[in-house]
Amino acid sequence: GAVVSQHPSRVICKSGTSVKIECRSLDFQATTMFWYRQFPKQSLMLMATSNEGSKATYEQGVEKDKFLINHASLTLSTLTVTSAHPEDSSFYICSAGPRGSYEQYFGPGTRLTVT
Amino acid sequence: GDSVTQMEGPVTLSEEAFLTINCTYTATGYPSLFWYVQYPGEGLQLLLKATKADDKGSNKGFEATYRKETTSFHLEKGSVQVSDSAVYFCALRKSNFGNEKLTFGTGTRLTIIP
């Protein structure tokens, strides 16, 4: 099946700094990618829908100025957590579906720890 | 809005026991329904899916039937193994296309003991 990668898999940063997470579709083009956040022992919460070549669509309650999303190409979306704080520590997961396909594939996730 | 309600865990079973994880949904129209599995330290993997009423999805011995009359998609397996220990997520999607967002249940942690 199709592969979605994320980088880095783990990152530790200091409070107040920014961190960028990449999501790549390795063998297909994705006009749409999704960013989820997963708290310990909880479900995935959709943060935003990343659209290639246009602005992301954020879910209610998600700060778009804090979680910057850029979908610059058909195979890459980035999530930048700006001015990170300890409460931003979480597991961030992206997903993407090939254009015209039924399937949606998930990346392995990025664990962010803000100290 | 759309929502998925899933059986709360954790669930602990002995090997070879019968498994049922309940899932019900609320949505307008005719959503597609999914079960995803997350093994320890890994990302989500699609386990099975059903796209219309009365469809049965199956994979690796797991089954789930799309029941529109009860708005349910319960996951079952006749004989679980230790390797089935994971977190299971029920999810729905409004369309058949991969570029539409998924709505997830809260997840059920399953532990199988030898």
PDB file of C-alpha atoms in Angstrom:
ATOM      1  CA  GLY A   1       0.000   0.000   0.000  1.00  0.00           C
ATOM      2  CA  ALA A   2       0.895   3.664  -0.123  1.00  0.00           C
ATOM      3  CA  VAL A   3       3.350   5.082   2.391  1.00  0.00           C
ATOM      4  CA  VAL A   4       3.187   8.257   4.405  1.00  0.00           C
ATOM      5  CA  SER A   5       6.253   9.292   6.351  1.00  0.00           C
ATOM      6  CA  GLN A   6       6.756  11.809   9.112  1.00  0.00           C
ATOM      7  CA  HIS A   7       9.886  13.516  10.288  1.00  0.00           C
ATOM      8  CA  PRO A   8      11.072  13.695  12.954  1.00  0.00           C
ATOM      9  CA  SER A   9       9.658  10.742  14.849  1.00  0.00           C
ATOM     10  CA  ARG A  10      10.523  12.364  18.157  1.00  0.00           C
ATOM     11  CA  VAL A  11      11.482  15.886  19.073  1.00  0.00           C
ATOM     12  CA  ILE A  12      12.215  17.627  22.327  1.00  0.00           C
ATOM     13  CA  CYS A  13      12.251  21.404  22.381  1.00  0.00           C
ATOM     14  CA  LYS A  14      12.409  24.148  24.946  1.00  0.00           C
ATOM     15  CA  SER A  15       9.410  26.242  25.842  1.00  0.00           C
ATOM     16  CA  GLY A  16       9.100  29.270  23.591  1.00  0.00           C
ATOM     17  CA  THR A  17      10.817  27.755  20.582  1.00  0.00           C
ATOM     18  CA  SER A  18       9.197  26.573  17.358  1.00  0.00           C
ATOM     19  CA  VAL A  19       9.326  23.134  15.867  1.00  0.00           C
ATOM     20  CA  LYS A  20       8.472  21.913  12.371  1.00  0.00           C
ATOM     21  CA  ILE A  21       7.044  18.490  11.565  1.00  0.00           C
ATOM     22  CA  GLU A  22       7.056  17.160   8.025  1.00  0.00           C
ATOM     23  CA  CYS A  23       4.550  14.805   6.448  1.00  0.00           C
ATOM     24  CA  ARG A  24       5.370  13.245   3.091  1.00  0.00           C
ATOM     25  CA  SER A  25       3.468  10.964   0.776  1.00  0.00           C
ATOM     26  CA  LEU A  26       6.217   8.798  -0.629  1.00  0.00           C
ATOM     27  CA  ASP A  27       4.621   7.146  -3.623  1.00  0.00           C
ATOM     28  CA  PHE A  28       1.521   9.127  -4.424  1.00  0.00           C
ATOM     29  CA  GLN A  29       0.307  12.669  -4.815  1.00  0.00           C
ATOM     30  CA  ALA A  30      -1.968  14.068  -2.153  1.00  0.00           C
ATOM     31  CA  THR A  31      -3.944  17.242  -2.713  1.00  0.00           C
ATOM     32  CA  THR A  32      -5.231  16.920   0.831  1.00  0.00           C
ATOM     33  CA  MET A  33      -3.462  15.911   4.011  1.00  0.00           C
ATOM     34  CA  PHE A  34      -4.812  15.843   7.540  1.00  0.00           C
ATOM     35  CA  TRP A  35      -3.145  16.684  10.828  1.00  0.00           C
ATOM     36  CA  TYR A  36      -4.308  15.004  14.016  1.00  0.00           C
ATOM     37  CA  ARG A  37      -3.295  15.301  17.614  1.00  0.00           C
ATOM     38  CA  GLN A  38      -3.459  12.362  19.977  1.00  0.00           C
ATOM     39  CA  PHE A  39      -3.317  12.780  23.726  1.00  0.00           C
ATOM     40  CA  PRO A  40      -2.191   9.865  25.895  1.00  0.00           C
ATOM     41  CA  LYS A  41      -4.783   7.109  25.937  1.00  0.00           C
ATOM     42  CA  GLN A  42      -7.208   9.240  23.960  1.00  0.00           C
ATOM     43  CA  SER A  43      -8.516   9.417  20.448  1.00  0.00           C
ATOM     44  CA  LEU A  44      -7.219  11.339  17.487  1.00  0.00           C
ATOM     45  CA  MET A  45      -8.478  14.883  17.295  1.00  0.00           C
ATOM     46  CA  LEU A  46      -8.466  16.426  13.845  1.00  0.00           C
ATOM     47  CA  MET A  47      -6.597  19.721  13.959  1.00  0.00           C
ATOM     48  CA  ALA A  48      -6.718  20.847  10.364  1.00  0.00           C
ATOM     49  CA  THR A  49      -7.049  19.869   6.755  1.00  0.00           C
ATOM     50  CA  SER A  50      -4.067  20.828   4.647  1.00  0.00           C
ATOM     51  CA  ASN A  51      -4.847  21.739   1.046  1.00  0.00           C
ATOM     52  CA  GLU A  52      -2.120  21.923  -1.577  1.00  0.00           C
ATOM     53  CA  GLY A  53      -1.675  25.423  -2.862  1.00  0.00           C
ATOM     54  CA  SER A  54      -4.202  27.034  -0.550  1.00  0.00           C
ATOM     55  CA  LYS A  55      -4.812  27.814   3.082  1.00  0.00           C
ATOM     56  CA  ALA A  56      -5.434  25.064   5.572  1.00  0.00           C
ATOM     57  CA  THR A  57      -8.853  24.577   7.083  1.00  0.00           C
ATOM     58  CA  TYR A  58      -8.680  24.501  10.861  1.00  0.00           C
ATOM     59  CA  GLU A  59     -11.084  22.760  13.197  1.00  0.00           C
ATOM     60  CA  GLN A  60     -12.912  24.791  15.778  1.00  0.00           C
ATOM     61  CA  GLY A  61     -10.743  25.631  18.767  1.00  0.00           C
ATOM     62  CA  VAL A  62      -7.403  25.116  16.990  1.00  0.00           C
ATOM     63  CA  GLU A  63      -5.250  28.246  16.901  1.00  0.00           C
ATOM     64  CA  LYS A  64      -4.156  28.759  13.323  1.00  0.00           C
ATOM     65  CA  ASP A  65      -1.450  31.221  14.326  1.00  0.00           C
ATOM     66  CA  LYS A  66       0.056  28.700  16.695  1.00  0.00           C
ATOM     67  CA  PHE A  67      -0.161  25.651  14.459  1.00  0.00           C
ATOM     68  CA  LEU A  68       1.045  26.818  11.059  1.00  0.00           C
ATOM     69  CA  ILE A  69       0.376  24.470   8.185  1.00  0.00           C
ATOM     70  CA  ASN A  70       1.998  24.686   4.787  1.00  0.00           C
ATOM     71  CA  HIS A  71       1.192  22.347   1.918  1.00  0.00           C
ATOM     72  CA  ALA A  72       3.677  23.526  -0.652  1.00  0.00           C
ATOM     73  CA  SER A  73       3.659  20.510  -2.913  1.00  0.00           C
ATOM     74  CA  LEU A  74       1.574  17.469  -3.715  1.00  0.00           C
ATOM     75  CA  THR A  75       3.810  15.286  -1.550  1.00  0.00           C
ATOM     76  CA  LEU A  76       4.695  17.475   1.414  1.00  0.00           C
ATOM     77  CA  SER A  77       2.803  19.177   4.208  1.00  0.00           C
ATOM     78  CA  THR A  78       4.438  20.764   7.233  1.00  0.00           C
ATOM     79  CA  LEU A  79       3.075  21.588  10.665  1.00  0.00           C
ATOM     80  CA  THR A  80       4.958  24.204  12.650  1.00  0.00           C
ATOM     81  CA  VAL A  81       4.195  24.560  16.325  1.00  0.00           C
ATOM     82  CA  THR A  82       5.148  28.126  17.136  1.00  0.00           C
ATOM     83  CA  SER A  83       6.213  29.323  20.578  1.00  0.00           C
ATOM     84  CA  ALA A  84       5.700  25.850  21.952  1.00  0.00           C
ATOM     85  CA  HIS A  85       4.641  25.327  25.548  1.00  0.00           C
ATOM     86  CA  PRO A  86       4.524  22.167  27.678  1.00  0.00           C
ATOM     87  CA  GLU A  87       0.792  21.805  27.037  1.00  0.00           C
ATOM     88  CA  ASP A  88       1.603  21.372  23.340  1.00  0.00           C
ATOM     89  CA  SER A  89       3.398  18.143  24.169  1.00  0.00           C
ATOM     90  CA  SER A  90       1.539  15.437  22.309  1.00  0.00           C
ATOM     91  CA  PHE A  91       1.613  12.874  19.530  1.00  0.00           C
ATOM     92  CA  TYR A  92       0.997  14.468  16.133  1.00  0.00           C
ATOM     93  CA  ILE A  93      -0.156  12.281  13.257  1.00  0.00           C
ATOM     94  CA  CYS A  94      -0.718  13.105   9.616  1.00  0.00           C
ATOM     95  CA  SER A  95      -2.676  11.226   7.011  1.00  0.00           C
ATOM     96  CA  ALA A  96      -3.208  11.474   3.288  1.00  0.00           C
ATOM     97  CA  GLY A  97      -5.190   9.816   0.555  1.00  0.00           C
ATOM     98  CA  PRO A  98      -4.184   9.394  -3.083  1.00  0.00           C
ATOM     99  CA  ARG A  99      -6.221  11.550  -5.395  1.00  0.00           C
ATOM    100  CA  GLY A 100      -9.322   9.724  -6.527  1.00  0.00           C
ATOM    101  CA  SER A 101      -8.632   6.803  -4.216  1.00  0.00           C
ATOM    102  CA  TYR A 102     -10.753   5.367  -1.488  1.00  0.00           C
ATOM    103  CA  GLU A 103      -7.889   4.803   0.905  1.00  0.00           C
ATOM    104  CA  GLN A 104      -6.309   7.101   3.468  1.00  0.00           C
ATOM    105  CA  TYR A 105      -2.908   6.328   4.909  1.00  0.00           C
ATOM    106  CA  PHE A 106      -1.438   7.410   8.201  1.00  0.00           C
ATOM    107  CA  GLY A 107       2.049   8.471   9.057  1.00  0.00           C
ATOM    108  CA  PRO A 108       3.828   6.863  12.031  1.00  0.00           C
ATOM    109  CA  GLY A 109       3.419   9.992  14.133  1.00  0.00           C
ATOM    110  CA  THR A 110       5.725  12.511  15.783  1.00  0.00           C
ATOM    111  CA  ARG A 111       6.055  12.701  19.528  1.00  0.00           C
ATOM    112  CA  LEU A 112       6.656  16.270  20.635  1.00  0.00           C
ATOM    113  CA  THR A 113       7.886  17.007  24.135  1.00  0.00           C
ATOM    114  CA  VAL A 114       8.183  20.616  25.227  1.00  0.00           C
ATOM    115  CA  THR A 115      10.295  21.169  28.305  1.00  0.00           C
TER     116      THR A 115
ATOM    117  CA  GLY B   1     -22.314  16.888  13.851  1.00  0.00           C
ATOM    118  CA  ASP B   2     -20.958  13.465  13.109  1.00  0.00           C
ATOM    119  CA  SER B   3     -19.741  11.392  16.004  1.00  0.00           C
ATOM    120  CA  VAL B   4     -18.550   7.916  16.905  1.00  0.00           C
ATOM    121  CA  THR B   5     -19.144   6.308  20.287  1.00  0.00           C
ATOM    122  CA  GLN B   6     -16.939   3.441  21.184  1.00  0.00           C
ATOM    123  CA  MET B   7     -16.880   0.938  23.998  1.00  0.00           C
ATOM    124  CA  GLU B   8     -14.643   2.204  26.755  1.00  0.00           C
ATOM    125  CA  GLY B   9     -11.660   0.167  27.701  1.00  0.00           C
ATOM    126  CA  PRO B  10      -9.369  -1.125  28.663  1.00  0.00           C
ATOM    127  CA  VAL B  11     -10.396  -4.622  27.728  1.00  0.00           C
ATOM    128  CA  THR B  12      -8.392  -7.592  28.968  1.00  0.00           C
ATOM    129  CA  LEU B  13      -9.034 -11.076  27.639  1.00  0.00           C
ATOM    130  CA  SER B  14      -7.374 -14.440  27.755  1.00  0.00           C
ATOM    131  CA  GLU B  15      -5.928 -15.902  24.594  1.00  0.00           C
ATOM    132  CA  GLU B  16      -8.530 -17.659  22.397  1.00  0.00           C
ATOM    133  CA  ALA B  17     -11.402 -15.744  23.974  1.00  0.00           C
ATOM    134  CA  PHE B  18     -14.163 -14.150  21.888  1.00  0.00           C
ATOM    135  CA  LEU B  19     -13.858 -10.415  21.351  1.00  0.00           C
ATOM    136  CA  THR B  20     -16.508  -7.784  20.801  1.00  0.00           C
ATOM    137  CA  ILE B  21     -15.803  -4.058  20.777  1.00  0.00           C
ATOM    138  CA  ASN B  22     -18.955  -1.999  20.370  1.00  0.00           C
ATOM    139  CA  CYS B  23     -19.149   1.015  18.094  1.00  0.00           C
ATOM    140  CA  THR B  24     -22.133   3.192  17.249  1.00  0.00           C
ATOM    141  CA  TYR B  25     -22.249   6.301  15.130  1.00  0.00           C
ATOM    142  CA  THR B  26     -24.261   9.424  14.466  1.00  0.00           C
ATOM    143  CA  ALA B  27     -24.154  10.876  10.994  1.00  0.00           C
ATOM    144  CA  THR B  28     -26.372  12.156   8.246  1.00  0.00           C
ATOM    145  CA  GLY B  29     -26.500  10.321   4.987  1.00  0.00           C
ATOM    146  CA  TYR B  30     -24.585   7.130   4.374  1.00  0.00           C
ATOM    147  CA  PRO B  31     -21.088   7.281   5.815  1.00  0.00           C
ATOM    148  CA  SER B  32     -18.339   4.762   5.281  1.00  0.00           C
ATOM    149  CA  LEU B  33     -17.229   2.983   8.456  1.00  0.00           C
ATOM    150  CA  PHE B  34     -13.770   1.833   9.493  1.00  0.00           C
ATOM    151  CA  TRP B  35     -11.808   0.071  12.165  1.00  0.00           C
ATOM    152  CA  TYR B  36      -8.193   1.139  12.602  1.00  0.00           C
ATOM    153  CA  VAL B  37      -5.619  -0.549  14.824  1.00  0.00           C
ATOM    154  CA  GLN B  38      -2.629   1.036  16.518  1.00  0.00           C
ATOM    155  CA  TYR B  39       0.024  -1.353  17.769  1.00  0.00           C
ATOM    156  CA  PRO B  40       2.378  -0.159  20.517  1.00  0.00           C
ATOM    157  CA  GLY B  41       4.761   2.473  19.220  1.00  0.00           C
ATOM    158  CA  GLU B  42       3.298   2.469  15.715  1.00  0.00           C
ATOM    159  CA  GLY B  43       0.935   4.538  13.599  1.00  0.00           C
ATOM    160  CA  LEU B  44      -2.623   3.693  12.693  1.00  0.00           C
ATOM    161  CA  GLN B  45      -3.328   0.923  10.238  1.00  0.00           C
ATOM    162  CA  LEU B  46      -6.596   0.227   8.501  1.00  0.00           C
ATOM    163  CA  LEU B  47      -8.002  -3.051   9.813  1.00  0.00           C
ATOM    164  CA  LEU B  48     -11.258  -3.255   7.883  1.00  0.00           C
ATOM    165  CA  LYS B  49     -13.961  -1.140   6.327  1.00  0.00           C
ATOM    166  CA  ALA B  50     -17.543  -1.141   5.048  1.00  0.00           C
ATOM    167  CA  THR B  51     -19.055   1.388   2.711  1.00  0.00           C
ATOM    168  CA  LYS B  52     -22.770   0.606   2.747  1.00  0.00           C
ATOM    169  CA  ALA B  53     -25.448  -0.946   4.879  1.00  0.00           C
ATOM    170  CA  ASP B  54     -25.169  -4.680   5.502  1.00  0.00           C
ATOM    171  CA  ASP B  55     -21.599  -4.784   4.179  1.00  0.00           C
ATOM    172  CA  LYS B  56     -19.257  -6.920   6.242  1.00  0.00           C
ATOM    173  CA  GLY B  57     -15.639  -5.921   6.504  1.00  0.00           C
ATOM    174  CA  SER B  58     -13.137  -8.586   7.472  1.00  0.00           C
ATOM    175  CA  ASN B  59      -9.394  -8.941   7.913  1.00  0.00           C
ATOM    176  CA  LYS B  60      -7.029 -11.041  10.035  1.00  0.00           C
ATOM    177  CA  GLY B  61      -9.960 -12.882  11.606  1.00  0.00           C
ATOM    178  CA  PHE B  62     -11.714  -9.668  12.611  1.00  0.00           C
ATOM    179  CA  GLU B  63     -15.176  -8.841  11.287  1.00  0.00           C
ATOM    180  CA  ALA B  64     -17.618  -5.958  11.510  1.00  0.00           C
ATOM    181  CA  THR B  65     -21.012  -5.517   9.856  1.00  0.00           C
ATOM    182  CA  TYR B  66     -22.467  -2.139   8.894  1.00  0.00           C
ATOM    183  CA  ARG B  67     -25.891  -2.036  10.558  1.00  0.00           C
ATOM    184  CA  LYS B  68     -27.799   1.038   9.514  1.00  0.00           C
ATOM    185  CA  GLU B  69     -30.890   0.185  11.532  1.00  0.00           C
ATOM    186  CA  THR B  70     -28.897   0.236  14.763  1.00  0.00           C
ATOM    187  CA  THR B  71     -26.204   2.667  13.491  1.00  0.00           C
ATOM    188  CA  SER B  72     -23.566   0.226  14.653  1.00  0.00           C
ATOM    189  CA  PHE B  73     -20.318  -1.311  13.433  1.00  0.00           C
ATOM    190  CA  HIS B  74     -19.218  -3.672  16.195  1.00  0.00           C
ATOM    191  CA  LEU B  75     -15.830  -5.372  15.885  1.00  0.00           C
ATOM    192  CA  GLU B  76     -15.648  -9.108  16.562  1.00  0.00           C
ATOM    193  CA  LYS B  77     -13.073 -11.864  16.544  1.00  0.00           C
ATOM    194  CA  GLY B  78     -13.721 -15.441  17.442  1.00  0.00           C
ATOM    195  CA  SER B  79     -10.375 -16.298  18.998  1.00  0.00           C
ATOM    196  CA  VAL B  80      -7.948 -13.567  19.975  1.00  0.00           C
ATOM    197  CA  GLN B  81      -4.190 -13.900  20.152  1.00  0.00           C
ATOM    198  CA  VAL B  82      -1.573 -12.124  22.218  1.00  0.00           C
ATOM    199  CA  SER B  83      -0.470 -10.333  19.038  1.00  0.00           C
ATOM    200  CA  ASP B  84      -3.900  -8.667  18.831  1.00  0.00           C
ATOM    201  CA  SER B  85      -3.021  -6.499  21.821  1.00  0.00           C
ATOM    202  CA  ALA B  86      -3.367  -2.940  20.537  1.00  0.00           C
ATOM    203  CA  VAL B  87      -5.647   0.082  20.555  1.00  0.00           C
ATOM    204  CA  TYR B  88      -8.637  -0.156  18.228  1.00  0.00           C
ATOM    205  CA  PHE B  89     -10.371   2.883  16.779  1.00  0.00           C
ATOM    206  CA  CYS B  90     -13.765   2.993  15.117  1.00  0.00           C
ATOM    207  CA  ALA B  91     -14.156   5.788  12.582  1.00  0.00           C
ATOM    208  CA  LEU B  92     -16.506   7.152   9.967  1.00  0.00           C
ATOM    209  CA  ARG B  93     -16.125   9.176   6.815  1.00  0.00           C
ATOM    210  CA  LYS B  94     -18.878  10.970   4.968  1.00  0.00           C
ATOM    211  CA  SER B  95     -17.731   9.932   1.507  1.00  0.00           C
ATOM    212  CA  ASN B  96     -15.932   7.154  -0.283  1.00  0.00           C
ATOM    213  CA  PHE B  97     -12.910   9.282  -1.033  1.00  0.00           C
ATOM    214  CA  GLY B  98      -9.563   9.179   0.715  1.00  0.00           C
ATOM    215  CA  ASN B  99      -9.293  12.950   0.738  1.00  0.00           C
ATOM    216  CA  GLU B 100     -12.173  13.373   3.166  1.00  0.00           C
ATOM    217  CA  LYS B 101     -11.609  13.650   6.892  1.00  0.00           C
ATOM    218  CA  LEU B 102     -12.231  10.830   9.345  1.00  0.00           C
ATOM    219  CA  THR B 103     -14.099  11.132  12.624  1.00  0.00           C
ATOM    220  CA  PHE B 104     -12.724   8.790  15.274  1.00  0.00           C
ATOM    221  CA  GLY B 105     -14.074   7.179  18.399  1.00  0.00           C
ATOM    222  CA  THR B 106     -12.087   7.374  21.611  1.00  0.00           C
ATOM    223  CA  GLY B 107     -10.263   4.096  21.052  1.00  0.00           C
ATOM    224  CA  THR B 108     -10.360   0.855  23.010  1.00  0.00           C
ATOM    225  CA  ARG B 109      -7.186  -0.589  24.440  1.00  0.00           C
ATOM    226  CA  LEU B 110      -7.153  -4.369  24.173  1.00  0.00           C
ATOM    227  CA  THR B 111      -4.752  -6.559  26.104  1.00  0.00           C
ATOM    228  CA  ILE B 112      -4.615 -10.298  25.531  1.00  0.00           C
ATOM    229  CA  ILE B 113      -2.971 -12.403  28.205  1.00  0.00           C
ATOM    230  CA  PRO B 114      -1.497 -15.833  27.479  1.00  0.00           C
TER     231      PRO B 114
END
